[in-house]
Short mmCIF file of C-alpha atoms and ligand atoms in Angstrom, two decimals:
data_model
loop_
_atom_site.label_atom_id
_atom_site.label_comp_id
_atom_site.label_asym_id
_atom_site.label_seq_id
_atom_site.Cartn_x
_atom_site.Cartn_y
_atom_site.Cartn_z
CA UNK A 1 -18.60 18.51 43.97
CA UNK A 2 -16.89 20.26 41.25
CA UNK A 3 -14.61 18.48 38.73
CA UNK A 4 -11.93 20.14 40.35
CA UNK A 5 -12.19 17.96 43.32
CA UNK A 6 -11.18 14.47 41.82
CA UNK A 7 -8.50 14.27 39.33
CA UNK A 8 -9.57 11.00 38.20
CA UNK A 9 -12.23 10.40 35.92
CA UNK A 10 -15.12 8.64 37.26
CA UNK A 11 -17.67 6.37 35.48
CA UNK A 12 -20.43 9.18 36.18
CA UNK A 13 -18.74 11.55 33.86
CA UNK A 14 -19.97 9.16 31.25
CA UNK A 15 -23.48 9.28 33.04
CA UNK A 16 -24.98 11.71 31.26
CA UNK A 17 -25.49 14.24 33.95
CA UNK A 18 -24.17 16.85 35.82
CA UNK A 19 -20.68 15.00 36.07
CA UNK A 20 -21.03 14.33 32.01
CA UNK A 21 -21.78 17.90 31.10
CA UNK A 22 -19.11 19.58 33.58
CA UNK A 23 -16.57 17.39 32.03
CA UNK A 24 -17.27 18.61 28.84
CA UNK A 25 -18.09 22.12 29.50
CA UNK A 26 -14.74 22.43 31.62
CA UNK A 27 -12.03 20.16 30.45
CA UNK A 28 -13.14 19.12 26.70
CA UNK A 29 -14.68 22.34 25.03
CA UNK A 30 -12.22 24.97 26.11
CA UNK A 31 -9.54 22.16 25.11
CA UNK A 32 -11.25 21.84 21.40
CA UNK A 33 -12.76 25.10 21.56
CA UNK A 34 -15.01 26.64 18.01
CA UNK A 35 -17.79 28.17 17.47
CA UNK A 36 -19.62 25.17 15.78
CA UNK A 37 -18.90 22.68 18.87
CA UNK A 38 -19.86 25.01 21.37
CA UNK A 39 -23.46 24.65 19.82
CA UNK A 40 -23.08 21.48 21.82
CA UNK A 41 -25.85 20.01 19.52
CA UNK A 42 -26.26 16.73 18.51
CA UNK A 43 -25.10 17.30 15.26
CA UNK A 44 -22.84 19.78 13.84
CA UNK A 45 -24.15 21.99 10.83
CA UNK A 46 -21.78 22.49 7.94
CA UNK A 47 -21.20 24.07 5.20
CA UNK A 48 -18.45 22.48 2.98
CA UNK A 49 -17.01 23.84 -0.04
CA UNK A 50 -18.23 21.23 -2.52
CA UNK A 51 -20.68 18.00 -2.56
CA UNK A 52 -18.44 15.86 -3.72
CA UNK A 53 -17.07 14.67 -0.37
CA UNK A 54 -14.56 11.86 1.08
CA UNK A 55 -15.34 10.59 4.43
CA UNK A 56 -13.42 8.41 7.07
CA UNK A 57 -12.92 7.13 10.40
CA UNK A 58 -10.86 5.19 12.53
CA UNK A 59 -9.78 3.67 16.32
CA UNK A 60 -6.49 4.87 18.00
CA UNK A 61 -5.70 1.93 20.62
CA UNK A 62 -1.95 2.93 20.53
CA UNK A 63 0.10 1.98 23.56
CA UNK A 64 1.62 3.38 25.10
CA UNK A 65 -0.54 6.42 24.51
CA UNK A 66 2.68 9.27 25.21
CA UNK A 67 5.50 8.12 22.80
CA UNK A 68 8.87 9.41 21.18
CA UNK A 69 6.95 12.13 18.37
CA UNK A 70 3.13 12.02 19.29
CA UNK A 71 0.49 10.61 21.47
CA UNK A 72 -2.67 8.98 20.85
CA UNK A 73 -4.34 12.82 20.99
CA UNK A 74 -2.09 13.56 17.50
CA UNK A 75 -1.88 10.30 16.14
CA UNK A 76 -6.27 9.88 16.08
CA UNK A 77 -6.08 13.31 14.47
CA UNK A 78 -2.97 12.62 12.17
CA UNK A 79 -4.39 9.70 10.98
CA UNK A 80 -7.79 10.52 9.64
CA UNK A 81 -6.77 13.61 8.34
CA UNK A 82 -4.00 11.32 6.20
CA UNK A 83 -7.01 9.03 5.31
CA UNK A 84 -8.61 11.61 3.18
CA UNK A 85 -5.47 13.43 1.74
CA UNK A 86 -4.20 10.15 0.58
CA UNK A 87 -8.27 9.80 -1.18
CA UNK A 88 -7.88 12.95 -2.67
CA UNK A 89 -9.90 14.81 -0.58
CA UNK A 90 -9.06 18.22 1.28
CA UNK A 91 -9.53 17.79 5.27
CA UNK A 92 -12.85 19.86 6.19
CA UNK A 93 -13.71 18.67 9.68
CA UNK A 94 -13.49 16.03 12.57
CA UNK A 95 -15.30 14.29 14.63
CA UNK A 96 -13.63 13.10 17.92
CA UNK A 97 -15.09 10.36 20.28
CA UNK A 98 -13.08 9.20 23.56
CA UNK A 99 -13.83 6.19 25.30
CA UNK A 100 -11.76 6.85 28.88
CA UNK A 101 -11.55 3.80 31.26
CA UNK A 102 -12.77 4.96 34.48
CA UNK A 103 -9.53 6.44 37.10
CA UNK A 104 -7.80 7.78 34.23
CA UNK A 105 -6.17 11.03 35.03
CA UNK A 106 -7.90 14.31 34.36
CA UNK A 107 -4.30 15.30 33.42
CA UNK A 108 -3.62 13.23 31.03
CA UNK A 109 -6.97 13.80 29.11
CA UNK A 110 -6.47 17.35 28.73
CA UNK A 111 -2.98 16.80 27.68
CA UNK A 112 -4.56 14.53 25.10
CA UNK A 113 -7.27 16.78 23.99
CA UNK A 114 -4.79 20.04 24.10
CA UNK A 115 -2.28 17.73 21.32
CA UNK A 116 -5.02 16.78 19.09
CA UNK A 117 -6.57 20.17 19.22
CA UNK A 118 -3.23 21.84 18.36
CA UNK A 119 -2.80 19.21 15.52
CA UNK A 120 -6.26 19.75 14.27
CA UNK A 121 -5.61 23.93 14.43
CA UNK A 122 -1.94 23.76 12.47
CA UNK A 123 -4.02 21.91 9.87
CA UNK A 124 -6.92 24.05 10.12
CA UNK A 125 -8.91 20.99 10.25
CA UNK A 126 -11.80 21.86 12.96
CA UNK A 127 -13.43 19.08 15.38
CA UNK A 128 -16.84 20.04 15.47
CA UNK A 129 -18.26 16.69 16.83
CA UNK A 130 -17.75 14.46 19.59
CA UNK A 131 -18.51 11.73 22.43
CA UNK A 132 -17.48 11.26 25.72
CA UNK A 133 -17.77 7.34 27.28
CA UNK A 134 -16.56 6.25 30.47
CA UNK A 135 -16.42 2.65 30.98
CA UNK A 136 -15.34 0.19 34.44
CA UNK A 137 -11.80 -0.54 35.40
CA UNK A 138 -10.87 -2.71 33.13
CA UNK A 139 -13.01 -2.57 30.06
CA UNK A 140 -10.62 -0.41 28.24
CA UNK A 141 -7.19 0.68 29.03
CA UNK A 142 -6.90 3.75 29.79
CA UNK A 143 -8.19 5.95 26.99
CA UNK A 144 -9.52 5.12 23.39
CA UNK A 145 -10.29 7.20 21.10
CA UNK A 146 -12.29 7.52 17.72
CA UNK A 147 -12.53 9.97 14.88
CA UNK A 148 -13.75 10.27 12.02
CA UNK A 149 -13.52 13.20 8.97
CA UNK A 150 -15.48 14.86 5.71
CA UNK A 151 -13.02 16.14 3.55
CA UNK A 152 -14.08 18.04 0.26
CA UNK A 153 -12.77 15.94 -3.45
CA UNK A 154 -10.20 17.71 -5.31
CA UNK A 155 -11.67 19.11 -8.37
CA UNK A 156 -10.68 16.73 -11.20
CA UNK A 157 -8.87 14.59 -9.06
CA UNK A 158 -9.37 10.50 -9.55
CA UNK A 159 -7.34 7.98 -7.92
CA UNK A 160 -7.96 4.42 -8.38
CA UNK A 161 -6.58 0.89 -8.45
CA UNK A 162 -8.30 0.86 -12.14
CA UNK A 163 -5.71 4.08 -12.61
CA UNK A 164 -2.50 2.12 -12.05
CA UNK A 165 -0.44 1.01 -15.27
CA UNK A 166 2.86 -0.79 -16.31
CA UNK A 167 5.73 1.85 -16.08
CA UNK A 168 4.03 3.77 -13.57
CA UNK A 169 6.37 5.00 -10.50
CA UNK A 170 6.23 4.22 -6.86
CA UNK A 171 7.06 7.37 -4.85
CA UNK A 172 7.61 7.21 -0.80
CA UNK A 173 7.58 10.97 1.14
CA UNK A 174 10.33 9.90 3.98
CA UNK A 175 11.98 7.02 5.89
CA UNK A 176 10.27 3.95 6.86
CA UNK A 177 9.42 2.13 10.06
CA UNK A 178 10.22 5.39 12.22
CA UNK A 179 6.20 5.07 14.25
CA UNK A 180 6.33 1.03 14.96
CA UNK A 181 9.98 0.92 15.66
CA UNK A 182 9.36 4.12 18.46
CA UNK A 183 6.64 2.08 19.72
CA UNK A 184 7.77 -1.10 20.30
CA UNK A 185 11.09 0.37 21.61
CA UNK A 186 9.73 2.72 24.39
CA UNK A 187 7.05 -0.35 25.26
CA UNK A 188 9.70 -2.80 25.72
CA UNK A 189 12.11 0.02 27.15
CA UNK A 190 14.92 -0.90 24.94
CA UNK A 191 17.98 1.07 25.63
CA UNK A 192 18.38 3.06 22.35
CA UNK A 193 14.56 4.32 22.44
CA UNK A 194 15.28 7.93 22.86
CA UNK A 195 17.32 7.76 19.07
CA UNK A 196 13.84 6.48 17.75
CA UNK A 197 11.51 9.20 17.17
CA UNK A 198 7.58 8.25 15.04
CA UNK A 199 6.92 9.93 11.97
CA UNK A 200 3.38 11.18 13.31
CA UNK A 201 2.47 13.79 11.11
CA UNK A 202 -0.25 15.12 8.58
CA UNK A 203 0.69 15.15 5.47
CA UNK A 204 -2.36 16.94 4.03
CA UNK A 205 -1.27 19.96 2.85
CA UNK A 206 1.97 18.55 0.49
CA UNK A 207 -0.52 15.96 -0.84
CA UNK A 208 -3.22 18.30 -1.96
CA UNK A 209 -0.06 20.39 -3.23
CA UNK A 210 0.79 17.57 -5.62
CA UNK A 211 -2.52 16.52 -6.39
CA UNK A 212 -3.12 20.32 -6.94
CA UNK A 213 -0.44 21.11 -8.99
CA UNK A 214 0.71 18.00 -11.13
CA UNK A 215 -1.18 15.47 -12.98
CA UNK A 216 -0.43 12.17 -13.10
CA UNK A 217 -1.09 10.68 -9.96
CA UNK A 218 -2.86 7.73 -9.95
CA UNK A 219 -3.46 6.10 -6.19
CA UNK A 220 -2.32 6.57 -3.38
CA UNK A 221 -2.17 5.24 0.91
CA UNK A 222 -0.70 5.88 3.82
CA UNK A 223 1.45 2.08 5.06
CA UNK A 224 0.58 2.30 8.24
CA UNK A 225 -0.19 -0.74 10.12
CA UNK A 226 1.96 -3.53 8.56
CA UNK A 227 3.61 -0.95 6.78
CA UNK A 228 5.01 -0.68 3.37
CA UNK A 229 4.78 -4.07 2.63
CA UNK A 230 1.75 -4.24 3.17
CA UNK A 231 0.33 -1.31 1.26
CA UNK A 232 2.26 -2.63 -1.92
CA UNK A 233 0.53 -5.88 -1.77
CA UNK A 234 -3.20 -4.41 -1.26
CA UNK A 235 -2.03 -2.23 -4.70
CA UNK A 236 -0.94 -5.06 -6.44
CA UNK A 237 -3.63 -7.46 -5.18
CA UNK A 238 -6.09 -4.84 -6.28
CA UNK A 239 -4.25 -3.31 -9.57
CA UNK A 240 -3.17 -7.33 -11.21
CA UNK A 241 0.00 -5.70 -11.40
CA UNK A 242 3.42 -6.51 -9.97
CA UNK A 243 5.73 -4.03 -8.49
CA UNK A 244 9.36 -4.65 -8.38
CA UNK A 245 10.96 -1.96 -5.14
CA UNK A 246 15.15 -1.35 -4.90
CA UNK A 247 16.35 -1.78 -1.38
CA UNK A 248 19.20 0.68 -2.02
CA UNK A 249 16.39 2.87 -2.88
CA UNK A 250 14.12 2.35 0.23
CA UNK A 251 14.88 5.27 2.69
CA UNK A 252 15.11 4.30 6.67
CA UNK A 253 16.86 5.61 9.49
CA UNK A 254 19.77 3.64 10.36
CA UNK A 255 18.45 4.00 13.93
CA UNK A 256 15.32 2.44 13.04
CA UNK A 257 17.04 -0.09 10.72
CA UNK A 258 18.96 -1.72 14.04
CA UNK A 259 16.01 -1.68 16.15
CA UNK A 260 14.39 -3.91 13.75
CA UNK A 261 17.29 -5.92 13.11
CA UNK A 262 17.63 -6.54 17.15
CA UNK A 263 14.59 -7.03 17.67
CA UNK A 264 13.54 -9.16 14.82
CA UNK A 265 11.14 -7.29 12.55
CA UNK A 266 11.36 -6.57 8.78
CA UNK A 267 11.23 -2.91 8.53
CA UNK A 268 9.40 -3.25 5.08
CA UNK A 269 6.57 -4.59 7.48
CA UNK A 270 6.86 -1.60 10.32
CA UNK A 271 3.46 0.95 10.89
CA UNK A 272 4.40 4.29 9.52
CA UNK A 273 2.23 7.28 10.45
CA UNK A 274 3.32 10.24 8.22
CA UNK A 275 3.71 8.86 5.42
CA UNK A 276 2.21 7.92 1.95
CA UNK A 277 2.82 5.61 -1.11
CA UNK A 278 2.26 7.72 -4.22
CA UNK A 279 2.03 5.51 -7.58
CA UNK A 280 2.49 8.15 -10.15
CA UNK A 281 3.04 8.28 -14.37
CA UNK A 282 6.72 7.96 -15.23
CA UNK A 283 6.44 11.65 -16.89
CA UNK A 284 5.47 12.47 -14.22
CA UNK A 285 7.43 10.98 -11.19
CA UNK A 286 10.67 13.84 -10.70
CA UNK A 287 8.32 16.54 -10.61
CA UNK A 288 6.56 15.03 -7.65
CA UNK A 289 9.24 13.85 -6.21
CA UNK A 290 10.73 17.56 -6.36
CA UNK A 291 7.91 19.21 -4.78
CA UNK A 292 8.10 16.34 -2.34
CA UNK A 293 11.64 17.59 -1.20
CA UNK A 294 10.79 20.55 -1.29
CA UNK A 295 8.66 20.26 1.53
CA UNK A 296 9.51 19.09 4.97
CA UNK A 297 7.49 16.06 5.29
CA UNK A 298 8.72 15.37 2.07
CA UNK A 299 12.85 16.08 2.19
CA UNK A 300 13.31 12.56 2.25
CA UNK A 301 11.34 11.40 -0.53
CA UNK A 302 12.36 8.86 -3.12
CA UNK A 303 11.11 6.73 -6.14
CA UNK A 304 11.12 3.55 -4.80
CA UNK A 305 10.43 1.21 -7.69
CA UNK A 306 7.73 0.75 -10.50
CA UNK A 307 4.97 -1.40 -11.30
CA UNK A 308 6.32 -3.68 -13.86
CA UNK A 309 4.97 -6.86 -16.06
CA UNK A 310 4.43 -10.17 -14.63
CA UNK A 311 4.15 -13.72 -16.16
CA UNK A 312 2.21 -15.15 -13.21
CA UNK A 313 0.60 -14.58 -10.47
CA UNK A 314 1.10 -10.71 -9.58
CA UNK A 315 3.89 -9.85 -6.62
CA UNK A 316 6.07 -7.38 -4.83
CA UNK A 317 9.30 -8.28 -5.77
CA UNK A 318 12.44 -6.70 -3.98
CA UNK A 319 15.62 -6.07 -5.53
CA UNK A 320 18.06 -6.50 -2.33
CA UNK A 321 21.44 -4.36 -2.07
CA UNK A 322 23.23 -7.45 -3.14
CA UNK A 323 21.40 -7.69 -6.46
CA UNK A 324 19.36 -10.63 -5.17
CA UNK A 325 15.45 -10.75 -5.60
CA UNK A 326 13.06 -12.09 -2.99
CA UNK A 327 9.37 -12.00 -2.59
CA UNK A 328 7.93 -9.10 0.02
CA UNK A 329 4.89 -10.92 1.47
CA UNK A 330 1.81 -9.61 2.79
CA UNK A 331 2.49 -9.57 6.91
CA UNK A 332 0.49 -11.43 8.72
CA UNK A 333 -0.32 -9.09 11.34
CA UNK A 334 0.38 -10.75 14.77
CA UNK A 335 3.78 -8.94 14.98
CA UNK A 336 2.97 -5.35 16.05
CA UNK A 337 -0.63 -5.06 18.42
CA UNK A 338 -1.98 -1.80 19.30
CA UNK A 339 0.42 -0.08 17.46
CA UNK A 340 -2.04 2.80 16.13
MG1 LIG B 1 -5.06 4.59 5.40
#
């Protein structure tokens, strides 16, 4: 039987043998296709650029796994390549491991595999590891899939918590919200879902442009799951310091602003998955944010507040559009499952 003669995956292509190694020979490799893979050894061989390295992984669960802007295929690629930007590495390589639930359609894999590996090319970030599991019907759903990345440390770049100080700025790339609101949209099949597109992107190259070309950044992350709220509390939990953000100054969709208003959620909490936080020197804060709107991933980009002094306990404080001031708490995280 050749693979050609099911077009379902079965739980022997995760046997091991003959199945295992026609599956990867004939639907993943050509898919993924480099020199370095095609070894098919157990471990890849590489030579980086430097020693000093950054390494990360990660789980894509996402459901549903096509959406509005991605699919899990982009997304698990996206999202560890964003990992080690936002460190201050420079993406080197990938490793990609798929867990498939068994009767998942050969189709759908290789439209999977074809999105990550033309995410991985157009950031000429190589996958040159990975793993192929098939489990029962109903151990997983549907398809699963890990990765994990070495990027190579800027030269003489540092970011840190222990970097952030009073006065520094907070700089956002783009609009907010735009990869939860897509998601939960499309999975509840709202009716305005096709307006809602996700932000799945890599932002790589325009943050080793800034960290490249302007000092004076000092940390920064990608708000993904529970979103930018939750990425300014882990700073200020971490830094001591408080951060005070304008609403006015915020930038969302007004798509993505009523989908969270129907439905309920606070945008400020809402997985984001091209996107970063950058907390930056004052001096240096319009230069980056130049560069940043300069670039497309970036045309949006605005200083959203600044870390500021506090008298007690340290917060995110948010100055609303009517000049009011509430507290932006760290979500809980029961709001949005499986969202990445
Ligand atoms: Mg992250």
């Amino acid at each position: 039987m050749t693979t050609n003669a099911v077009d379902k995956i079965l739980l022997a292509h995760g046997g091991g043998g003959r199945l295992t190694d026609q599956l990867i020979r004939h639907n993943i490799l050509p898919k993924l296709k480099n020199d370095i893979l095609a070894e098919l050894a157990d471990a890849a061989k590489l030579e980086l650029s430097s020693s000093s390295v950054c390494f990360s992984t990660d789980s894509y669960v996402v459901k549903p796994l096509f959406f509005n802007g991605g699919d899990i295929g982009k997304l698990a690629v996206c999202g560890t390549i964003n990992d080690l930007a936002v460190a201050g590495a420079k993406p080197a390589v990938l490793g990609l491991a798929l867990i498939i639930e068994e009767g998942f359609e050969f189709r759908l894999l290789e439209k999977i595999l074809e999105s990550a590996a033309d995410t991985a090319k157009q950031n000429n970030v190589p996958i040159v590891a990975g793993d192929t599991k098939v489990v029962e019907t109903g151990a997983a759903d549907k398809i699963f899939i890990n990765t994990a990345g070495v990027g190579t440390r800027l030269p003489g770049v540092d970011l840190g918590f222990d970097k952030i100080a009073l006065g520094d700025k907070l700089i956002i790339n783009g609009t907010i919200g735009d990869h939860g609101m897509a998601i939960i949209c499309q999975r509840e099949d709202i009716k305005f879902q096709s307006d809602l597109e996700s932000d799945c992107a890599a932002v790589a190259e325009l943050v080793c442009k800034i960290l490249e070309s302007i000092a004076g950044v000092k940390f920064m992350r990608d708000p993904t799951r529970g979103g930018l709220a939750a990425t300014l509390n882990e700073i200020v939990i971490a830094s001591g310091h408080s951060i005070e953000i304008t609403e006015a100054d915020i930038p969302v969709k007004p798509t993505a602003q009523a989908a969270a208003d129907v439905l309920g959620f606070d945008i400020l909490n809402v997985a984001n998955e091209g996107k970063f936080v950058a907390v930056v020197s004052p001096e240096s804060a319009e230069n980056i944010l130049s560069l940043c709107r300069n670039h497309p991933l970036g045309k949006d980009a605005q200083i959203i507040g600044s870390v500021v002094r506090t008298a007690d306990a340290p917060v995110v404080e948010l100055i609303t559009r009517i000049g009011g001031r509430r507290i932006v708490q760290m979500p809980y995280g029961h709001e949005l499952p499986r969202i990445c």
